[in-house]
Short mmCIF file of C-alpha atoms in Angstrom, two decimals:
data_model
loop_
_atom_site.label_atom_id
_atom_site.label_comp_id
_atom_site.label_asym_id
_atom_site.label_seq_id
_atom_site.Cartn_x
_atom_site.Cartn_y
_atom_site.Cartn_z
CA UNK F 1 0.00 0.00 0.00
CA UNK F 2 1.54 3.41 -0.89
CA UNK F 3 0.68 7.06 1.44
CA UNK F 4 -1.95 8.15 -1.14
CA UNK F 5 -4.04 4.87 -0.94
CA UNK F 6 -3.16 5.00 2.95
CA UNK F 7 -4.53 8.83 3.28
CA UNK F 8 -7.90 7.51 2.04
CA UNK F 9 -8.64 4.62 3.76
CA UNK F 10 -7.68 6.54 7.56
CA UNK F 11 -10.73 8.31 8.23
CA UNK F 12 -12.63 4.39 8.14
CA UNK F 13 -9.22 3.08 9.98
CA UNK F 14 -10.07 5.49 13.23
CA UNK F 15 -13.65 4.68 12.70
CA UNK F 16 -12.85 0.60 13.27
CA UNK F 17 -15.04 0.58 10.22
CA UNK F 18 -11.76 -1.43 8.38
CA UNK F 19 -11.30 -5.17 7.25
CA UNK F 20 -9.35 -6.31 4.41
CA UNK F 21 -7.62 -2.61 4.09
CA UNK F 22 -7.50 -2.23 8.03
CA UNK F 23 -4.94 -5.30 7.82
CA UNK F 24 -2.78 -3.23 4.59
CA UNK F 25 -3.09 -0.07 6.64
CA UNK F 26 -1.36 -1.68 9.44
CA UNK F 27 1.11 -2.77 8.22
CA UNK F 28 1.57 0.62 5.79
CA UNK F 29 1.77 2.22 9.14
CA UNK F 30 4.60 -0.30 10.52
CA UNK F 31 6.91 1.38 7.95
CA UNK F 32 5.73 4.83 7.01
CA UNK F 33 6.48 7.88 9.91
CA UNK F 34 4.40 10.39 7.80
CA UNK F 35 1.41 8.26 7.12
CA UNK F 36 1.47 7.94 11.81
CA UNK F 37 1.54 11.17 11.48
CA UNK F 38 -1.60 11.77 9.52
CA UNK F 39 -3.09 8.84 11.79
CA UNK F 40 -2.26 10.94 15.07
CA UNK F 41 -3.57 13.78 13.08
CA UNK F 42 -6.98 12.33 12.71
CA UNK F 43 -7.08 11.03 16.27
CA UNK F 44 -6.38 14.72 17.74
CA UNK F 45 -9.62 16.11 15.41
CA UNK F 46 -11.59 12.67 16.43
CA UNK F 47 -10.60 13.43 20.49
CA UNK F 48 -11.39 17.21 19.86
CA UNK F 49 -14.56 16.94 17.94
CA UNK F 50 -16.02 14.37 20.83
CA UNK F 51 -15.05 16.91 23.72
CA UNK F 52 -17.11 19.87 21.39
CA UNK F 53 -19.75 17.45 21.75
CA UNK F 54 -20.15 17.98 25.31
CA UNK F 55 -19.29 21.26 25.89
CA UNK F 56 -22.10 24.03 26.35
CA UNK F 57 -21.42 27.20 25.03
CA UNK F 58 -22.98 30.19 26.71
CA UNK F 59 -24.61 32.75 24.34
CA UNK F 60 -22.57 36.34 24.28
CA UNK F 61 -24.58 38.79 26.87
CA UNK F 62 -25.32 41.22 24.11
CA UNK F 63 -27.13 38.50 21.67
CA UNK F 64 -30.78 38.63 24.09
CA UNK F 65 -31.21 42.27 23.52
CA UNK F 66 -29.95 42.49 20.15
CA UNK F 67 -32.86 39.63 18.94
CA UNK F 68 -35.33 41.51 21.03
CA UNK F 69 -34.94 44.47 19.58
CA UNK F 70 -34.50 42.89 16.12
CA UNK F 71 -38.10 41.48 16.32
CA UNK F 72 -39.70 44.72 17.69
CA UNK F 73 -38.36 46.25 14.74
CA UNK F 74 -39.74 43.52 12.18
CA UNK F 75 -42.92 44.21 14.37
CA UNK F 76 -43.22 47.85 13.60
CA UNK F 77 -42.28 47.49 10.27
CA UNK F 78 -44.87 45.19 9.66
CA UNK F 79 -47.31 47.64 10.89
CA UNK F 80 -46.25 50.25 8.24
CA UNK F 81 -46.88 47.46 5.51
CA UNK F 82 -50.77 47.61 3.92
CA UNK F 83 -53.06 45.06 4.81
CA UNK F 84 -53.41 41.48 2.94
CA UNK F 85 -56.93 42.38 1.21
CA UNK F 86 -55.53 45.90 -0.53
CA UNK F 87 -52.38 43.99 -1.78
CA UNK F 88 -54.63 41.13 -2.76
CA UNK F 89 -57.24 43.49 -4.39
CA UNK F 90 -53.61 45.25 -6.36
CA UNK F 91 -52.40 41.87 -7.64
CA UNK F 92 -55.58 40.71 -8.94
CA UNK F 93 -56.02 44.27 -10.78
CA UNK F 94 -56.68 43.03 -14.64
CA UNK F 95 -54.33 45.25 -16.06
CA UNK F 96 -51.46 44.43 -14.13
CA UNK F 97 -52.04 40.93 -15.41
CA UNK F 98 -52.14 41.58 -19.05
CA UNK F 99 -49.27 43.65 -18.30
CA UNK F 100 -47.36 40.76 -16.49
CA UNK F 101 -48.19 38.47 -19.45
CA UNK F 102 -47.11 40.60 -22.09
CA UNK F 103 -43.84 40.89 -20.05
CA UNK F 104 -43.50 37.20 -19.91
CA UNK F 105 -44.30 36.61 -23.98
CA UNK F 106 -41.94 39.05 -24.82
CA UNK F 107 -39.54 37.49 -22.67
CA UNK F 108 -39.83 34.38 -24.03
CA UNK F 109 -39.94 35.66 -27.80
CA UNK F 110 -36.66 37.30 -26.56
CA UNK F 111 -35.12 33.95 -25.90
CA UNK F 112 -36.19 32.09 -28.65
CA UNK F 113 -34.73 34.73 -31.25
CA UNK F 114 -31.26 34.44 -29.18
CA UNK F 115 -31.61 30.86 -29.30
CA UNK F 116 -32.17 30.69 -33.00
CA UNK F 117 -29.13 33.03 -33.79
CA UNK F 118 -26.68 31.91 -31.62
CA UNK F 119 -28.27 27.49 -33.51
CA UNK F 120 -27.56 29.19 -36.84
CA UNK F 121 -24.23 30.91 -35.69
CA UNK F 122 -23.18 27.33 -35.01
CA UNK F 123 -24.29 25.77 -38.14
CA UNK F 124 -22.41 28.42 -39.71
CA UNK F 125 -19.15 27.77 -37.74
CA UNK F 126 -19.48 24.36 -38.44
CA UNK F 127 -19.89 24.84 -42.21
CA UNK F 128 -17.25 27.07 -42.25
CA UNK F 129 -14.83 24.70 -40.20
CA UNK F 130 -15.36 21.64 -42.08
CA UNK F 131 -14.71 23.85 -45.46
CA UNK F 132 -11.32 24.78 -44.04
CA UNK F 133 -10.69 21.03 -43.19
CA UNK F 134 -11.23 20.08 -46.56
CA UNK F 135 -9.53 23.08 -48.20
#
């Protein structure tokens, strides 16, 4: 087994997850000080992750007021916005649907005419390209 097949089978090595490789990877690390290394490496981030596990980790004393002001805010902001029946009775206005609809057909006319010059740009390129292969 060389280092780069050793690198990738660690991670399942610390994870006792091994078997046929677990038995190369031994003996890999018998002989190689680098691979140990990497090995020790993963143990230290293993050992460090599990005690982050466990730990609780106390909010900042600032982050309370800051939400509660934050929502209060959103509150009073929402109380500036109209209520749900006048924007309901705006969207359904007939004329800003026609105008919504002719926005999306010219859209979409818009895109087909780009997509039909930039098909016939590449026909052309490709006519021109097999001319100057058999010129």
């Amino acid at each position: 087994m060389e280092c780069r097949e050793a690198a990738q089978h660690i991670p399942a090595y610390i994870d006792q997850t091994g078997g046929p490789a677990a038995r190369a990877l031994d003996a890999h690390l018998r002989t190689c000080e680098q691979c140990r290394g990497e090995l020790e490496a993963y143990q230290d981030l293993q050992g460090a992750l599990a005690a982050l596990a466990t730990r609780t980790i106390e909010p900042p004393a600032w982050l309370l007021p800051a939400t509660i002001e934050a929502v209060r805010s959103r509150a009073g902001l929402r109380a500036r916005i109209p209520a749900a029946r006048e924007m309901r009775e705006r969207l359904t206005d007939p004329r800003l649907a026609a105008a919504g609809g002719a926005a999306i057909v010219l859209a979409g006319l818009a895109t087909g005419a780009v997509l039909i010059r930039g098909r016939r740009r590449r026909r052309l390129v490709g006519t021109l390209r097999a001319a100057a292969a058999h010129a």
